[in-house]
CSV table of C-alpha atoms in Angstrom, one decimal:
chain,number,residue,atom,x,y,z
G,13,MET,CA,152.3,-61.8,159.2
G,14,VAL,CA,150.5,-59.4,156.7
G,15,GLN,CA,153.7,-59.1,154.6
G,16,GLU,CA,154.1,-62.8,154.5
G,17,ASN,CA,150.5,-63.1,153.2
G,18,MET,CA,151.0,-60.4,150.7
G,19,LYS,CA,154.2,-62.0,149.4
G,20,ALA,CA,152.5,-65.4,149.3
G,21,PHE,CA,149.5,-63.9,147.6
G,22,GLY,CA,151.7,-62.3,145.0
G,23,THR,CA,153.0,-65.7,143.8
G,24,MET,CA,149.7,-67.5,144.3
G,25,ALA,CA,147.7,-64.9,142.3
G,26,GLU,CA,149.5,-65.8,139.2
G,27,LYS,CA,147.3,-68.1,137.2
G,28,GLU,CA,148.4,-70.9,134.9
G,29,THR,CA,146.9,-69.1,132.0
G,30,PRO,CA,148.2,-65.5,131.5
G,31,LYS,CA,145.7,-62.9,132.7
G,32,THR,CA,144.4,-60.7,130.0
G,33,LYS,CA,143.0,-57.2,130.4
G,34,GLU,CA,139.6,-58.7,130.7
G,35,THR,CA,138.4,-59.9,134.1
G,36,GLN,CA,138.6,-63.6,134.5
G,37,PRO,CA,135.2,-65.3,135.2
G,38,GLU,CA,136.1,-66.3,138.7
G,39,ASP,CA,137.2,-62.7,139.4
G,40,LYS,CA,133.7,-61.6,138.3
G,41,VAL,CA,132.1,-64.0,140.8
G,42,VAL,CA,134.2,-62.8,143.7
G,43,GLN,CA,133.6,-59.1,142.6
G,44,LYS,CA,129.9,-59.7,142.8
G,45,ILE,CA,130.1,-61.4,146.2
G,46,VAL,CA,132.1,-58.5,147.5
G,47,GLY,CA,129.7,-55.9,145.9
G,48,LEU,CA,126.6,-57.5,147.3
G,49,ALA,CA,128.2,-58.0,150.8
G,50,LEU,CA,129.1,-54.3,150.9
G,51,GLU,CA,125.4,-53.3,150.7
G,52,SER,CA,125.1,-54.2,154.4
G,53,VAL,CA,127.8,-51.9,155.6
G,54,ASP,CA,126.4,-48.9,157.5
G,55,GLY,CA,128.1,-45.7,156.7
G,56,LEU,CA,129.3,-46.8,153.3
G,57,LEU,CA,127.5,-44.8,150.6
G,58,SER,CA,129.0,-46.1,147.5
G,59,VAL,CA,131.9,-48.0,145.9
G,60,GLU,CA,133.3,-46.0,143.0
G,61,GLY,CA,135.0,-47.2,139.8
G,62,GLY,CA,137.4,-45.3,137.6
G,63,PHE,CA,136.6,-42.3,135.5
G,64,PHE,CA,134.8,-44.2,132.8
G,65,SER,CA,132.6,-46.2,135.1
G,66,ASN,CA,131.7,-43.1,137.1
G,67,LEU,CA,130.9,-41.3,133.8
G,68,THR,CA,128.7,-44.3,132.8
G,69,GLY,CA,126.9,-44.1,136.1
G,70,LYS,CA,126.2,-40.4,135.5
G,71,LEU,CA,124.7,-41.2,132.0
G,72,ILE,CA,122.6,-44.3,132.7
G,73,ASN,CA,121.1,-46.1,135.6
G,74,THR,CA,123.0,-49.2,136.6
G,75,ASP,CA,122.8,-51.7,139.4
G,76,ASP,CA,126.2,-53.3,138.7
G,77,VAL,CA,127.5,-54.2,142.2
G,78,THR,CA,130.9,-55.0,140.7
G,79,THR,CA,131.7,-51.4,139.8
G,80,GLY,CA,134.6,-50.1,141.8
G,81,VAL,CA,135.4,-53.6,143.1
G,82,ASP,CA,138.8,-54.9,142.0
G,83,VAL,CA,139.9,-58.4,143.0
G,84,GLU,CA,142.8,-60.6,142.4
G,85,VAL,CA,141.9,-64.2,142.7
G,86,GLY,CA,144.6,-66.8,143.3
G,87,LYS,CA,144.2,-70.6,143.8
G,88,THR,CA,143.4,-70.2,147.5
G,89,GLN,CA,143.5,-66.5,148.3
G,90,VAL,CA,141.9,-63.2,147.2
G,91,ALA,CA,143.0,-59.6,147.4
G,92,VAL,CA,140.4,-56.8,147.2
G,93,ASP,CA,140.8,-53.1,146.3
G,94,LEU,CA,138.0,-50.6,146.7
G,95,LYS,CA,137.5,-46.9,146.3
G,96,VAL,CA,134.6,-45.8,148.5
G,97,VAL,CA,132.5,-42.8,149.5
G,98,THR,CA,131.6,-42.8,153.2
G,99,GLU,CA,128.9,-41.1,155.1
G,100,TYR,CA,129.6,-37.8,156.8
G,101,ARG,CA,129.8,-38.0,160.6
G,102,LYS,CA,130.4,-41.8,160.5
G,103,ASN,CA,133.7,-43.2,161.9
G,104,VAL,CA,135.8,-44.2,158.9
G,105,PRO,CA,138.0,-46.7,160.7
G,106,ASP,CA,134.9,-48.5,162.0
G,107,ILE,CA,133.5,-48.6,158.4
G,108,TYR,CA,136.8,-50.0,157.2
G,109,GLU,CA,136.7,-52.7,159.8
G,110,LYS,CA,133.1,-53.6,158.9
G,111,ILE,CA,134.1,-53.7,155.2
G,112,LYS,CA,137.0,-56.1,155.9
G,113,GLU,CA,134.9,-58.3,158.2
G,114,VAL,CA,131.9,-58.6,155.8
G,115,ILE,CA,134.1,-59.3,152.7
G,116,ARG,CA,136.2,-61.9,154.5
G,117,LYS,CA,133.1,-63.6,155.9
G,118,GLU,CA,131.1,-63.7,152.6
G,119,VAL,CA,134.0,-64.6,150.3
G,120,ALA,CA,135.1,-67.5,152.7
G,121,ALA,CA,131.5,-68.8,153.1
G,122,MET,CA,130.7,-68.8,149.4
G,123,THR,CA,134.1,-69.7,147.8
G,124,GLU,CA,136.3,-71.1,150.6
G,125,LEU,CA,138.9,-68.6,149.5
G,126,GLU,CA,140.9,-66.7,152.1
G,127,VAL,CA,140.8,-62.9,151.8
G,128,VAL,CA,144.4,-61.9,152.6
G,129,GLU,CA,144.2,-58.2,151.7
G,130,VAL,CA,141.5,-55.5,151.6
G,131,ASN,CA,142.7,-52.2,150.5
G,132,VAL,CA,140.2,-49.3,150.9
G,133,THR,CA,140.7,-45.8,149.6
G,134,VAL,CA,138.2,-43.2,150.8
G,135,THR,CA,137.7,-40.9,147.8
G,136,ASP,CA,135.0,-38.7,149.3
G,137,ILE,CA,132.7,-38.2,152.3
G,138,LYS,CA,129.2,-37.0,151.8
G,139,THR,CA,125.8,-36.8,153.5
G,140,LYS,CA,123.1,-39.2,152.4
G,141,GLU,CA,121.3,-36.3,150.7
G,142,GLN,CA,124.4,-35.3,148.7
G,143,GLN,CA,124.8,-38.9,147.6
G,144,LYS,CA,121.2,-39.2,146.5
G,145,GLU,CA,121.6,-36.0,144.5
G,146,ASP,CA,124.8,-37.3,142.9
G,147,ASP,CA,123.2,-40.6,142.1
G,148,VAL,CA,120.7,-38.9,139.7
G,149,SER,CA,121.8,-39.8,136.2
G,150,ILE,CA,121.2,-38.0,133.0
G,151,GLN,CA,118.8,-40.8,132.1
G,152,ASP,CA,116.8,-39.9,135.2
G,153,ARG,CA,116.9,-36.2,134.4
G,154,VAL,CA,115.8,-36.8,130.8
G,155,THR,CA,113.0,-39.0,131.9
G,156,SER,CA,111.9,-36.4,134.5
G,157,ALA,CA,112.0,-33.7,131.8
G,158,ALA,CA,110.0,-35.8,129.4
G,159,GLN,CA,107.3,-36.5,132.1
G,160,THR,CA,107.1,-32.8,132.9
G,161,THR,CA,106.9,-31.8,129.3
G,162,GLY,CA,104.2,-34.5,128.7
G,163,LYS,CA,102.2,-33.3,131.7
G,164,PHE,CA,102.5,-29.6,130.5
G,165,THR,CA,101.4,-30.6,127.0
G,166,SER,CA,98.5,-32.6,128.3
G,167,GLU,CA,97.4,-29.6,130.4
G,168,GLN,CA,97.6,-27.3,127.4
G,169,VAL,CA,95.5,-29.7,125.3
G,170,ASP,CA,92.9,-29.8,128.0
G,171,LYS,CA,92.7,-26.0,128.2
G,172,VAL,CA,92.3,-25.9,124.4
G,173,LYS,CA,89.6,-28.5,124.5
G,174,ASP,CA,87.8,-26.6,127.3
G,175,LYS,CA,87.9,-23.4,125.2
G,176,VAL,CA,86.6,-25.2,122.1
G,177,GLU,CA,83.8,-26.7,124.2
G,178,ASP,CA,82.9,-23.3,125.7
G,179,ASN,CA,82.8,-21.7,122.3
G,180,THR,CA,80.7,-24.6,120.9
G,181,ASP,CA,78.3,-24.2,123.8
G,182,LYS,CA,78.1,-20.4,123.2
G,183,GLU,CA,77.4,-20.9,119.5
G,184,ALA,CA,74.7,-23.4,120.3
G,185,ARG,CA,72.9,-21.0,122.7
G,186,VAL,CA,73.1,-18.2,120.2
G,187,LYS,CA,71.4,-20.2,117.4
């Protein structure tokens, strides 16, 4: 049954217009549906893209739910490929089943397309704490460093002001 669907999908996935390297608009919509649906899966820490999207995520903050979600949209069917990070001490097969269930349900409800294939590759397993640490981008670190530097500078200026005021008060008493 699955092989039949996969073969049928392979022929149905071909669009009338040749697919370019850029994602087709309908693919983007399905990617977003999948990305948003995955937010509800317990034990799924993140969906990861390729090297460049992971690098971008390390540099700047992004809320792009389509990162790491690859879809192939045909006339009536969809195939989904994901690379995920799951939570340590969670049952990976259960997470996989929840992923498939939520994707099938949401895509069907919103597009009436049939999800015939969900391929999930677990690229890593982490604790929630490790994931939070890894999610800190360079942008976050620079912002934090700037705030710390600003606070330090402000404290030093306050100290200088206090010294100047103390010296002014002493000079006023001496006169």
